[in-house]
GROMACS .gro file of C-alpha atoms in nm:
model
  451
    1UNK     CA    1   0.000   0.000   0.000
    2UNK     CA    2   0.135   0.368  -0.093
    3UNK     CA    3   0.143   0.654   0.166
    4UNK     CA    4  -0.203   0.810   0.241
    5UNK     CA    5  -0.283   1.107   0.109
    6UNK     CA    6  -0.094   1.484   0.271
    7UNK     CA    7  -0.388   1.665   0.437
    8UNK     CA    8  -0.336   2.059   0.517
    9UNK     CA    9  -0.584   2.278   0.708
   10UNK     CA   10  -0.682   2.640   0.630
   11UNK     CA   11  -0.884   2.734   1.001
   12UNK     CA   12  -1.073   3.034   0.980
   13UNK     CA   13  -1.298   3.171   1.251
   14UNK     CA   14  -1.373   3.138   1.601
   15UNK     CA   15  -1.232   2.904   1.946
   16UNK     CA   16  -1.491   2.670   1.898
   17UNK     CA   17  -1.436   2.632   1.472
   18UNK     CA   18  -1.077   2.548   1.641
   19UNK     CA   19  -1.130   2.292   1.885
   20UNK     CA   20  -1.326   2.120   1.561
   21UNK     CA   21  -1.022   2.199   1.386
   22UNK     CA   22  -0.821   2.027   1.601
   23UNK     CA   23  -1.005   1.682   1.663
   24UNK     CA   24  -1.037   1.676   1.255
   25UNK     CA   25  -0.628   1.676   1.265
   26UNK     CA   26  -0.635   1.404   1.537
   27UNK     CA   27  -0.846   1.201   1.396
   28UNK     CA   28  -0.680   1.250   1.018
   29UNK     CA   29  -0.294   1.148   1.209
   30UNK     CA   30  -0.446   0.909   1.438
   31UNK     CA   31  -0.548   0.690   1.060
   32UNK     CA   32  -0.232   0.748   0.915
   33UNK     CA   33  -0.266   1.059   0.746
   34UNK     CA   34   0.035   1.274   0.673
   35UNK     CA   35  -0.022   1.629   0.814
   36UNK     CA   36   0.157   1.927   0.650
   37UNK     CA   37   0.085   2.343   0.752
   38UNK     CA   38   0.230   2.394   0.378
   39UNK     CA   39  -0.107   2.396   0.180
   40UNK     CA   40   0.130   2.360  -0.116
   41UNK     CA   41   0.251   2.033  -0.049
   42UNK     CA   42  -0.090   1.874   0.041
   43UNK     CA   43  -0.335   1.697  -0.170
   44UNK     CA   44  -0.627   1.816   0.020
   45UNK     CA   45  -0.668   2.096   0.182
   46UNK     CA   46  -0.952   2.109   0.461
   47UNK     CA   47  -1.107   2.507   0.546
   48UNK     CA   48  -1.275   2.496   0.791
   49UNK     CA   49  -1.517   2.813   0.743
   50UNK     CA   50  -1.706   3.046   0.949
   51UNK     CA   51  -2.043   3.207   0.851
   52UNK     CA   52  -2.125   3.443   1.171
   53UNK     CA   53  -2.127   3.763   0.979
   54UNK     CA   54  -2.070   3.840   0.629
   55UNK     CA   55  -1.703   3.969   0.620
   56UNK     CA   56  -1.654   3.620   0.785
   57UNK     CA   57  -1.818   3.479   0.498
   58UNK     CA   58  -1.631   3.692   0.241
   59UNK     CA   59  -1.300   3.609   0.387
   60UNK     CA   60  -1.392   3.222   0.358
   61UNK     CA   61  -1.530   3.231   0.008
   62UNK     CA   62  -1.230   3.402  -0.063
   63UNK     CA   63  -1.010   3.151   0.044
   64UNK     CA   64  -1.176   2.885  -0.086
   65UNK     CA   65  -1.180   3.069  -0.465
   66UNK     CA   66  -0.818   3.100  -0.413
   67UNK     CA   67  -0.751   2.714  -0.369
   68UNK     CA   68  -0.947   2.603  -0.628
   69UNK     CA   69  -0.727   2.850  -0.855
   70UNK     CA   70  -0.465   2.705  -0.732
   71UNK     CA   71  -0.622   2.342  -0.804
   72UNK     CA   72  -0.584   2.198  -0.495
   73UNK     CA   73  -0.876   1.927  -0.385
   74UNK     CA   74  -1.039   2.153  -0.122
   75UNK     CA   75  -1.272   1.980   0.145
   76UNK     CA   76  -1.514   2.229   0.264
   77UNK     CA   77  -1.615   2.204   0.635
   78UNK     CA   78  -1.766   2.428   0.918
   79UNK     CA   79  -2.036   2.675   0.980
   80UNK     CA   80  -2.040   2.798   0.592
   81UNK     CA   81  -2.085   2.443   0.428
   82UNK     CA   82  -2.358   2.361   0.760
   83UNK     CA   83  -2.517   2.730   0.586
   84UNK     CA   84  -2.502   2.683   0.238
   85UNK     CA   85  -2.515   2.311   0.207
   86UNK     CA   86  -2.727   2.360  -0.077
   87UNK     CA   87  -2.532   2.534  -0.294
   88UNK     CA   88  -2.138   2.504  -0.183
   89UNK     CA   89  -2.046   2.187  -0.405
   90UNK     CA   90  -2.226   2.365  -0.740
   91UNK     CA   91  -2.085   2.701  -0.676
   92UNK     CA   92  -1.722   2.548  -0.600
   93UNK     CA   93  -1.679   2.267  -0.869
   94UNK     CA   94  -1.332   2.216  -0.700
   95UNK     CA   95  -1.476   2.144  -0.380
   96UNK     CA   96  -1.436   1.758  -0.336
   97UNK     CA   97  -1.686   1.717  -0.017
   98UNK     CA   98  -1.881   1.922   0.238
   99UNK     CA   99  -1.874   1.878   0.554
  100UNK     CA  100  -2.111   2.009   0.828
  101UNK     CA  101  -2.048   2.124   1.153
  102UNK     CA  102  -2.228   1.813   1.348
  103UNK     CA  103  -2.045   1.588   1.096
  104UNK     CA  104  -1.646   1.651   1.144
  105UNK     CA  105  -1.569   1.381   1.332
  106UNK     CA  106  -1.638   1.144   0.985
  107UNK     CA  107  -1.357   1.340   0.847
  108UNK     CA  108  -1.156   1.056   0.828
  109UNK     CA  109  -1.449   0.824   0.598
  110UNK     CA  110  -1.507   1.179   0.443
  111UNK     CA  111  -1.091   1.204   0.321
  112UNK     CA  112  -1.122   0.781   0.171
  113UNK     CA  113  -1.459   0.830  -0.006
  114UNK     CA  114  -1.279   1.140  -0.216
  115UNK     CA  115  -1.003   0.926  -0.286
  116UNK     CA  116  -1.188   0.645  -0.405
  117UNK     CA  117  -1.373   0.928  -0.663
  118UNK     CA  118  -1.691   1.021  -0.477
  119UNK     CA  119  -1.801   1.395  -0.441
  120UNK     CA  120  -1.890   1.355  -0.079
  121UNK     CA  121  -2.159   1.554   0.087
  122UNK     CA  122  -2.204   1.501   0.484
  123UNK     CA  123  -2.431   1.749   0.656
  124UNK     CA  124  -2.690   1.629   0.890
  125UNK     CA  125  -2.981   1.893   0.912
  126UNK     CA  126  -2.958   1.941   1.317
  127UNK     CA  127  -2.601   1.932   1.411
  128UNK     CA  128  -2.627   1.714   1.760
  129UNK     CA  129  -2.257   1.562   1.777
  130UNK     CA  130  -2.018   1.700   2.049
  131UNK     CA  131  -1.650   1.547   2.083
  132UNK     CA  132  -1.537   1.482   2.432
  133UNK     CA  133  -1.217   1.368   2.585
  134UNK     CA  134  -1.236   0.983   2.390
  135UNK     CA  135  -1.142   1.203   2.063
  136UNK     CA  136  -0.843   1.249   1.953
  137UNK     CA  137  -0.655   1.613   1.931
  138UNK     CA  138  -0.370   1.785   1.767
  139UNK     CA  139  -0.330   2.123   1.919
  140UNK     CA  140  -0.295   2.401   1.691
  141UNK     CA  141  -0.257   2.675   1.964
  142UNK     CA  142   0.013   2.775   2.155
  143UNK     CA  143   0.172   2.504   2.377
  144UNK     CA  144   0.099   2.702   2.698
  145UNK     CA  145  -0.320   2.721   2.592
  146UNK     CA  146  -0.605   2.476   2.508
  147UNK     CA  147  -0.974   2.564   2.497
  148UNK     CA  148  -1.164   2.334   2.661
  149UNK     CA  149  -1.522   2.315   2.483
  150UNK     CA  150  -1.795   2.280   2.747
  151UNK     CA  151  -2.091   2.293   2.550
  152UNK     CA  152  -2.229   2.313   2.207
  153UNK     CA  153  -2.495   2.480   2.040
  154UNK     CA  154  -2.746   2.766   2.162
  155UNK     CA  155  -3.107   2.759   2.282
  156UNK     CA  156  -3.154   3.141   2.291
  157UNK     CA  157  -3.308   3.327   1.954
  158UNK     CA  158  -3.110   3.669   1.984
  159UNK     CA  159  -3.295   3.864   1.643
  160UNK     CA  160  -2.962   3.898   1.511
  161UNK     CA  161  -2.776   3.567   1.529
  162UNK     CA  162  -2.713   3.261   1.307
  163UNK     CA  163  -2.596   3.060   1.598
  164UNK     CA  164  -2.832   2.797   1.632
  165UNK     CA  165  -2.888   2.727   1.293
  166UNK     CA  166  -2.526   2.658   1.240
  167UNK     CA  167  -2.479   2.498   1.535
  168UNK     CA  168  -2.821   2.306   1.696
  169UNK     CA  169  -2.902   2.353   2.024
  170UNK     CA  170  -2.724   2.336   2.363
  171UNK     CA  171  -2.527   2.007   2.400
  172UNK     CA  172  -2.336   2.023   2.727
  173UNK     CA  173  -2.068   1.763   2.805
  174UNK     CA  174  -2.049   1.590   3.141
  175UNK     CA  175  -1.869   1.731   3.433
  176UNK     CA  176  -1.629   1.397   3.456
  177UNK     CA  177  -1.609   1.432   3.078
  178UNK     CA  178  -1.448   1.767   3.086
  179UNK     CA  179  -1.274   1.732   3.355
  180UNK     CA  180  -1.098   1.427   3.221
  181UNK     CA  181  -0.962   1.642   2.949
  182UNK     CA  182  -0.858   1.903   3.114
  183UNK     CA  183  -0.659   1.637   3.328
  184UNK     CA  184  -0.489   1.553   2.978
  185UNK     CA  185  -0.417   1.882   2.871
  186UNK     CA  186  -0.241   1.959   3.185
  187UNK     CA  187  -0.039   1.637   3.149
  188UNK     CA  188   0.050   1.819   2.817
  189UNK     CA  189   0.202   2.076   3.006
  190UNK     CA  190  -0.078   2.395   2.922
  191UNK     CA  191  -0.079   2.634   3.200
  192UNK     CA  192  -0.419   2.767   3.102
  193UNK     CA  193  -0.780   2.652   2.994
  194UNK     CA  194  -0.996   2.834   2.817
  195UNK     CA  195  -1.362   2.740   2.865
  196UNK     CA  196  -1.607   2.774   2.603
  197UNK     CA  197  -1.958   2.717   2.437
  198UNK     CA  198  -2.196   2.972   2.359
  199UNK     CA  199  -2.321   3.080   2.693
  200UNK     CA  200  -2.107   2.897   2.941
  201UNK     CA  201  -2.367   3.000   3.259
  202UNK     CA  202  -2.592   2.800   3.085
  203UNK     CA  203  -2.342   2.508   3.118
  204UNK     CA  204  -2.518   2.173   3.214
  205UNK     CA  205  -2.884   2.293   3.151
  206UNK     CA  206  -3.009   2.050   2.904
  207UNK     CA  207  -2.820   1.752   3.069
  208UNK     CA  208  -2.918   1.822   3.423
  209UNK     CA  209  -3.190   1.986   3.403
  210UNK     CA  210  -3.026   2.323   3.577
  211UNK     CA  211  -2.712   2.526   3.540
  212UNK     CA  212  -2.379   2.350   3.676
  213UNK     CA  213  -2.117   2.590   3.594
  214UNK     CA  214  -2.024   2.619   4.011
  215UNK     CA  215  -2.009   2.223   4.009
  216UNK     CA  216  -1.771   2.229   3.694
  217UNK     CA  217  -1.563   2.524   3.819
  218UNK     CA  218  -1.498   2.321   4.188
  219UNK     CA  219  -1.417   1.993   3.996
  220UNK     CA  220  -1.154   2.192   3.744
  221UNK     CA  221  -1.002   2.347   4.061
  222UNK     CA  222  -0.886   1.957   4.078
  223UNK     CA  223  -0.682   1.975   3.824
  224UNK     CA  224  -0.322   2.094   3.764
  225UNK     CA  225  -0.347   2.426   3.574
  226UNK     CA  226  -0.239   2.757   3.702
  227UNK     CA  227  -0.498   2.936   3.521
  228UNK     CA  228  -0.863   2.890   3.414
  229UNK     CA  229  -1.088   3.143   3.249
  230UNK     CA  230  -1.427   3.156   3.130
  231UNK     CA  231  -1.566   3.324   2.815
  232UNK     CA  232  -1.937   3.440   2.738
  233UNK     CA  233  -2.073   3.451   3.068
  234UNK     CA  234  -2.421   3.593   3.080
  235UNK     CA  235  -2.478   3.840   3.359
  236UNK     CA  236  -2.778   3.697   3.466
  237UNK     CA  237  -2.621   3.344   3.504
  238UNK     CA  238  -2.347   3.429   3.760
  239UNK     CA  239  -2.532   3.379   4.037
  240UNK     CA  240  -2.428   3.350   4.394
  241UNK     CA  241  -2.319   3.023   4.363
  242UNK     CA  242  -2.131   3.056   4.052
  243UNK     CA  243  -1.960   3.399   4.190
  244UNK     CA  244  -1.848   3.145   4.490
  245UNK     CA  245  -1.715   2.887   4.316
  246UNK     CA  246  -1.484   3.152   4.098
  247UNK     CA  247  -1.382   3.360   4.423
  248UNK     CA  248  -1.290   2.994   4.640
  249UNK     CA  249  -1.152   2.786   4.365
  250UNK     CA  250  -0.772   2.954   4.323
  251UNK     CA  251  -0.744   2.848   3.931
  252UNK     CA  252  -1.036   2.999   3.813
  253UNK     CA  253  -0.938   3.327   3.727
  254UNK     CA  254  -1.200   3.655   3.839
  255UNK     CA  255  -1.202   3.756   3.462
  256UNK     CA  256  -1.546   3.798   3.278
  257UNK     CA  257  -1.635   3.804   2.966
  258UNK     CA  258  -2.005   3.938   2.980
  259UNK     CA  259  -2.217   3.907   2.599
  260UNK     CA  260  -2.357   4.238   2.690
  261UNK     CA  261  -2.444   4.297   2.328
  262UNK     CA  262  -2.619   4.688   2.434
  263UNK     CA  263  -2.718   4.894   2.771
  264UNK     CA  264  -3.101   5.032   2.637
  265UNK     CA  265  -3.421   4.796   2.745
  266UNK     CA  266  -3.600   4.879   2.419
  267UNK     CA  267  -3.288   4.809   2.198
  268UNK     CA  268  -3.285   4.439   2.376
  269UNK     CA  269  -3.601   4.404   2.351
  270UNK     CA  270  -3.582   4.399   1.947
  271UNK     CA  271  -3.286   4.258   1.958
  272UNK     CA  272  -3.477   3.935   2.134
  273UNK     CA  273  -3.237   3.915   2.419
  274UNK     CA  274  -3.348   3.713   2.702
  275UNK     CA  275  -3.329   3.922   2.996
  276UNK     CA  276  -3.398   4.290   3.028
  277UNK     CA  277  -3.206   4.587   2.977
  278UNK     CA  278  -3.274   4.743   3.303
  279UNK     CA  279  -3.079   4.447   3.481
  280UNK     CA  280  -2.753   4.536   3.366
  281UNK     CA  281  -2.652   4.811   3.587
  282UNK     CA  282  -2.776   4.636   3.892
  283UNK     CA  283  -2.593   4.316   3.750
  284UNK     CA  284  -2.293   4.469   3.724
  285UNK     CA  285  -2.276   4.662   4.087
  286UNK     CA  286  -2.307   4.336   4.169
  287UNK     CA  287  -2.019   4.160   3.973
  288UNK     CA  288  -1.821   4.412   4.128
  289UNK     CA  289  -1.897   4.389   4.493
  290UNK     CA  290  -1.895   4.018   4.467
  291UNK     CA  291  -1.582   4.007   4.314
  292UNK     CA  292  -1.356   4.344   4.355
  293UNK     CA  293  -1.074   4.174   4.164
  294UNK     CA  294  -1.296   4.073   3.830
  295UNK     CA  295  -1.162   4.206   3.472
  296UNK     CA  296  -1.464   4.252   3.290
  297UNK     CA  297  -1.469   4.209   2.905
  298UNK     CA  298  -1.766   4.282   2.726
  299UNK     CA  299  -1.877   4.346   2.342
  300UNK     CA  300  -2.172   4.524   2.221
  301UNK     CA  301  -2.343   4.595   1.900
  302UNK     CA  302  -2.410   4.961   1.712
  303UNK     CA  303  -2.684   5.033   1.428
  304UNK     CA  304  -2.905   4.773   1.542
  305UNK     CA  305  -3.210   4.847   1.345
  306UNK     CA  306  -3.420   5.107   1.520
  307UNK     CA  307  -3.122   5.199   1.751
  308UNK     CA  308  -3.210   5.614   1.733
  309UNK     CA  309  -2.960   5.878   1.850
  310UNK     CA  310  -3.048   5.835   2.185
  311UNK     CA  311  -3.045   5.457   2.204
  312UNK     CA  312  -2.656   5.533   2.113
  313UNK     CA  313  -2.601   5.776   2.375
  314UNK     CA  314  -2.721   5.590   2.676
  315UNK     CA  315  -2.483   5.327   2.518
  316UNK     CA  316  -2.206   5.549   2.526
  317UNK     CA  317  -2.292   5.654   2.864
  318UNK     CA  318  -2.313   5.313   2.994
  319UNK     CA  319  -1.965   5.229   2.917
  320UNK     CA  320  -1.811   5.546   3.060
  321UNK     CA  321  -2.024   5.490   3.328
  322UNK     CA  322  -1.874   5.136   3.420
  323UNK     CA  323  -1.570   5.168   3.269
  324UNK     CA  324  -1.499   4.781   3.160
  325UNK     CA  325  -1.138   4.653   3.120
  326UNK     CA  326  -1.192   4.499   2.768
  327UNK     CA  327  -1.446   4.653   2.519
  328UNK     CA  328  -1.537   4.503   2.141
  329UNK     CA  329  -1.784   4.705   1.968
  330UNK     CA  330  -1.930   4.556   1.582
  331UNK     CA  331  -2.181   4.705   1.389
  332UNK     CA  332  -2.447   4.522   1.340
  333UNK     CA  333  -2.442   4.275   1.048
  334UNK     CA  334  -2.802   4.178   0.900
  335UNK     CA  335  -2.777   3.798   0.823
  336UNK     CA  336  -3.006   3.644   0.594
  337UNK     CA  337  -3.262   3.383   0.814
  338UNK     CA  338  -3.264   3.626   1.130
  339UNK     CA  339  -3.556   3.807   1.257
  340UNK     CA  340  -3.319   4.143   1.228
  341UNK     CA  341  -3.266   4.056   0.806
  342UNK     CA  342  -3.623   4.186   0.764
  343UNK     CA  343  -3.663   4.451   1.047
  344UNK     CA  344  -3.782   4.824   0.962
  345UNK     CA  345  -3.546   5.108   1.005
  346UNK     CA  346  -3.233   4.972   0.927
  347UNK     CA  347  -2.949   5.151   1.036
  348UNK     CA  348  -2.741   5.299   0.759
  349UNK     CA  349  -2.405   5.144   0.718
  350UNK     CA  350  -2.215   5.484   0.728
  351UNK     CA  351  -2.396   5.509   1.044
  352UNK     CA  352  -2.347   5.198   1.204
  353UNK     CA  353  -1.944   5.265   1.120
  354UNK     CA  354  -1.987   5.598   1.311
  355UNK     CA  355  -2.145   5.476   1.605
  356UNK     CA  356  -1.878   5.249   1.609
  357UNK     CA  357  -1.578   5.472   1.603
  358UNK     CA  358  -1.728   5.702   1.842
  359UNK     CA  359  -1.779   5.389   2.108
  360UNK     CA  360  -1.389   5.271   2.046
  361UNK     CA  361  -1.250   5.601   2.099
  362UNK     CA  362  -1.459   5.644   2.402
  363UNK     CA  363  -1.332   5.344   2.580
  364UNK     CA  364  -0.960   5.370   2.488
  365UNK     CA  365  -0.848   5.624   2.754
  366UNK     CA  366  -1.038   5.392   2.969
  367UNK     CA  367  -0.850   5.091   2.902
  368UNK     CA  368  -0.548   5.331   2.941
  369UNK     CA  369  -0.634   5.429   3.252
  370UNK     CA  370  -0.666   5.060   3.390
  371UNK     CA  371  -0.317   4.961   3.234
  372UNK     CA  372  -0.153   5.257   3.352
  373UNK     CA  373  -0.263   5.134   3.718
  374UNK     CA  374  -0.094   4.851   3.649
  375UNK     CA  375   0.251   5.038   3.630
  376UNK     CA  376   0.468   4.973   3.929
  377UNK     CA  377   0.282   4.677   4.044
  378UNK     CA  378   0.405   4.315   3.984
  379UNK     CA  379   0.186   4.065   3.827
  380UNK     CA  380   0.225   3.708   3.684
  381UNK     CA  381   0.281   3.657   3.303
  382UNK     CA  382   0.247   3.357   3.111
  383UNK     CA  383   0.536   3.384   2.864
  384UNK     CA  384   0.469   3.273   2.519
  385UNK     CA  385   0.737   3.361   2.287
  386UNK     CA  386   1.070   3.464   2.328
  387UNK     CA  387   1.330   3.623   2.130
  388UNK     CA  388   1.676   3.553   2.240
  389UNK     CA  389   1.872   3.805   1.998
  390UNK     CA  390   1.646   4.046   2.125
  391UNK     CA  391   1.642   3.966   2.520
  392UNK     CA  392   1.236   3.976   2.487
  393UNK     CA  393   0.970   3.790   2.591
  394UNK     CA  394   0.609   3.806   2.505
  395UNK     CA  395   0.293   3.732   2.725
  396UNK     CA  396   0.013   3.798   2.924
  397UNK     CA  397  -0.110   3.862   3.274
  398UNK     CA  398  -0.428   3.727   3.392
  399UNK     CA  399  -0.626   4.018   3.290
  400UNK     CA  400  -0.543   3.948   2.926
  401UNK     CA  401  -0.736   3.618   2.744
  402UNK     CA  402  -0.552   3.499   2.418
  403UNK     CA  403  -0.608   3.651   2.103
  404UNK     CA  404  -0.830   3.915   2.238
  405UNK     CA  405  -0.689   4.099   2.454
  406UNK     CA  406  -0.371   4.254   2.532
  407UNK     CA  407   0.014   4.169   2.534
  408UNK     CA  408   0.287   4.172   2.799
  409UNK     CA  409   0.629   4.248   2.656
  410UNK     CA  410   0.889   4.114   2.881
  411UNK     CA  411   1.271   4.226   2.870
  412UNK     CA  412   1.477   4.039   3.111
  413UNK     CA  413   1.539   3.614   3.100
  414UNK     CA  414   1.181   3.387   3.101
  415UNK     CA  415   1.112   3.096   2.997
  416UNK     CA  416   0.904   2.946   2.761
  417UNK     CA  417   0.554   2.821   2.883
  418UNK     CA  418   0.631   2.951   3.215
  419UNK     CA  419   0.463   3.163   3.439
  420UNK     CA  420   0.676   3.417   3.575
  421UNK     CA  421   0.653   3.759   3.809
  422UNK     CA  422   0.727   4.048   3.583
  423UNK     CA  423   0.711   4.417   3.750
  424UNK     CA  424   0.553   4.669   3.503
  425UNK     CA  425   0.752   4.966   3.394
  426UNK     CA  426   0.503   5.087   3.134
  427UNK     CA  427   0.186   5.064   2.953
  428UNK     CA  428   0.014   5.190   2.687
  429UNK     CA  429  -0.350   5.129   2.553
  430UNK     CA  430  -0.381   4.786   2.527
  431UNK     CA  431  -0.075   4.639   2.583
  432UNK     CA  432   0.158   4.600   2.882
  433UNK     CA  433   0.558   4.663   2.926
  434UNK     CA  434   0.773   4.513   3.188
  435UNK     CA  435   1.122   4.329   3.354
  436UNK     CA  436   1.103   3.973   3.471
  437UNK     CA  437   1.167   4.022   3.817
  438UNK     CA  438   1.472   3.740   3.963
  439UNK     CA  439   1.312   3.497   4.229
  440UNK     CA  440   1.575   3.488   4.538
  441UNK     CA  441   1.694   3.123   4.552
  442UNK     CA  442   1.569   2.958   4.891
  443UNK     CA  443   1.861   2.994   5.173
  444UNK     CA  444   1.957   2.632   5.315
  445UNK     CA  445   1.858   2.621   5.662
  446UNK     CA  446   2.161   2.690   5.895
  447UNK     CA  447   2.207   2.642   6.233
  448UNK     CA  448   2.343   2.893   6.499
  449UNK     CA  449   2.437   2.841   6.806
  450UNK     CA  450   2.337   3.071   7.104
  451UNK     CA  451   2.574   3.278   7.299
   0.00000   0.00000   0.00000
């Protein structure tokens, strides 16, 4: 028998379109398959696509147009083929098979069938399959990260997302499930876990019949990793009980990422969001009290259609009012098969760009403000690249999450995959500066003798 087939992957999109990434490499090297990053060299390459907005789904169409120039056998998988499963394959007569986003772990049967001639098409209608710790997985991240997927799907209809028809409905994973992997990953040497899904306070819902994200949270505190963090947290979810479990379990890191989306009652209320505007000051007071030490990350969306001047400004005033560490801001994006596509007063999109400057600008002197307090002060950094001709290091503190947030640039010796005390020096907008502070070695004991 000849070598199998060279498979390359092209990921584009989100943590979650990764962690799919990742058990479609395992699977592929666990059968044999030779893996190459050069998309040159392969014989198929895999993109995995997203389809949340539409310059997600320009930059994948793109992509794929520019592999089937370049006549490579291109395997279409993810949240675009799960979209367009209809008319992918006839649009793209390069494309060799699509595959949806409940269906990636048949990559392997997916990769034979196009070698034995068949134009393969896998993509089950209601995406229901979740991997857990039994699949394999070839990390793609940095060695010091993993995100560890906690759920799947979405059973909230927010006006303006795509969500669950891309991705089914909530699927949560066990507690011993997750934990298990996240006993592997440390094995692997990561020093943090990222925890995902779509709303992680919903975590456990649909398989116990009630949240369990405090249950989960104590059980991870089991497990060798310095630091774990928790995105897309919805307000209303961190309860007492969840607040607890992040406050007395020392891994879990007091940083929040909080779906906030906007701050006016009537703009959530078209937008479909299921809990009311008015909550979120008194939510956040509460975050706050609860947990004096939380980073708070947050993202909201301008031009919303119907958002009116003064929607905006009570926006505007909510951030300056509670002056959040971490800030995204998109304008809204009207996807085809939401309840927003077809809503009156659309926003226009010179607008909705405006809006959008005007709410970045606002919050940079606030993020500026909350590095500059930072300066003098020595925190913990997770180095993640070095450059020895330089004497550099690069990293983050706890306050930063990967690929989101800010950096920590480190002069001074660290090692690699480390955590390490660094005292800032400087700091500008979003990004730290600092020196690696020298740990004392410990003194042997000694005796003395009295006089």
């Amino acid at each position: 028998m000849g070598l199998k087939p060279t498979v390359a992957f092209n990921h584009l999109g989100c943590e979650k379109n990764r962690v799919d990434t990742e058990h479609m490499l395992g699977l592929l090297v666990q059968a044999g398959y030779q893996v190459d990053a050069n998309e040159e060299l392969a014989d198929y390459v895999v993109v995995n696509t997203c389809s949340f907005i539409e310059a997600a789904r320009e930059e994948s169409v793109r992509t794929l147009v520019e592999l089937a120039a370049a006549q490579k056998k291109v395997v279409i998988t993810g949240c675009l083929a799960q979209h367009f499963q209809h008319e992918l394959l006839e649009e793209i007569p390069e494309a060799v098979a699509l595959v949806g986003t409940g269906d990636y772990n048949r990559i392997v049967e997916v990769i034979e069938r196009a070698e034995a001639g068949e134009r393969v098409k896998l993509v089950s209608p209601e995406p229901t399959y979740i991997a857990d710790e039994t699949v394999p997985r070839y990390r793609t991240t940095a060695s010091s990260v993993a995100y560890l997927r906690v759920a799947e799907g979405c059973d909230y209809r927010c006006a303006f997302c795509i969500i669950p028809h891309l991705r089914g409905n909530q699927r949560s994973r066990s507690i011993e499930s997750i934990v298990a992997e996240a006993h592997q990953l440390a094995a692997e040497g990561v020093q943090e876990l990222v925890l995902i899904s779509q709303i992680t306070t919903n975590y456990g819902l649909d398989l116990y019949g009630k949240p369990r994200l405090a249950d989960l949270l104590r059980a991870l505190g089991e497990v060798d990793v310095p630091w774990i963090r928790m995105h897309y947290a919805y307000p209303t979810g961190l309860t007492p009980e969840v607040i607890a479990a992040i406050r007395e379990t020392p891994n879990v890191l007091p940083y929040l990422d909080l779906p906030l989306q906007h701050s006016h009652p009537e703009v959530l209320r078209a937008m479909n969001r299921p809990w009311q505007g008015q909550v979120n000051d008194n939510v956040i007071h509460r975050i706050k009290e609860a947990l004096p030490e939380a980073v708070l990350r947050t993202t909201f969306i301008v031009g919303f259609p119907g958002e009116t001047e003064a929607h905006f400004e009570h926006l505007l005033a909510f951030v300056e009012r509670h002056r959040f560490d971490h800030v995204g801001v998109f304008s809204f994006s009207a996807e085809e098969g939401t309840p927003a596509y077809d809503l009156p007063d659309q926003v226009p999109e010179a607008e909705r760009d405006r809006r959008r400057e005007i709410l970045m600008l606002a919050q940079q002197p606030i993020a500026w403000e909350h590095n500059r307090a930072h300066i003098g002060r020595v925190v913990d950094v997770l180095i993640e690249q070095e450059n020895p001709a330089t004497g550099m290091a690069l990293g983050r503190s706890a306050r930063f999450a990967p690929e989101v947030d800010g950096l920590v640039y480190v002069s001074g010796a660290a090692p690699l995959n480390a955590i390490v005390p660094v005292a800032i020096t400087a700091a500008d907008t979003y990004d730290l500066f600092g020196e690696v502070v020298p740990v004392a070695p410990a003194l042997e004991p000694s005796l003395s003798l009295a006089p």
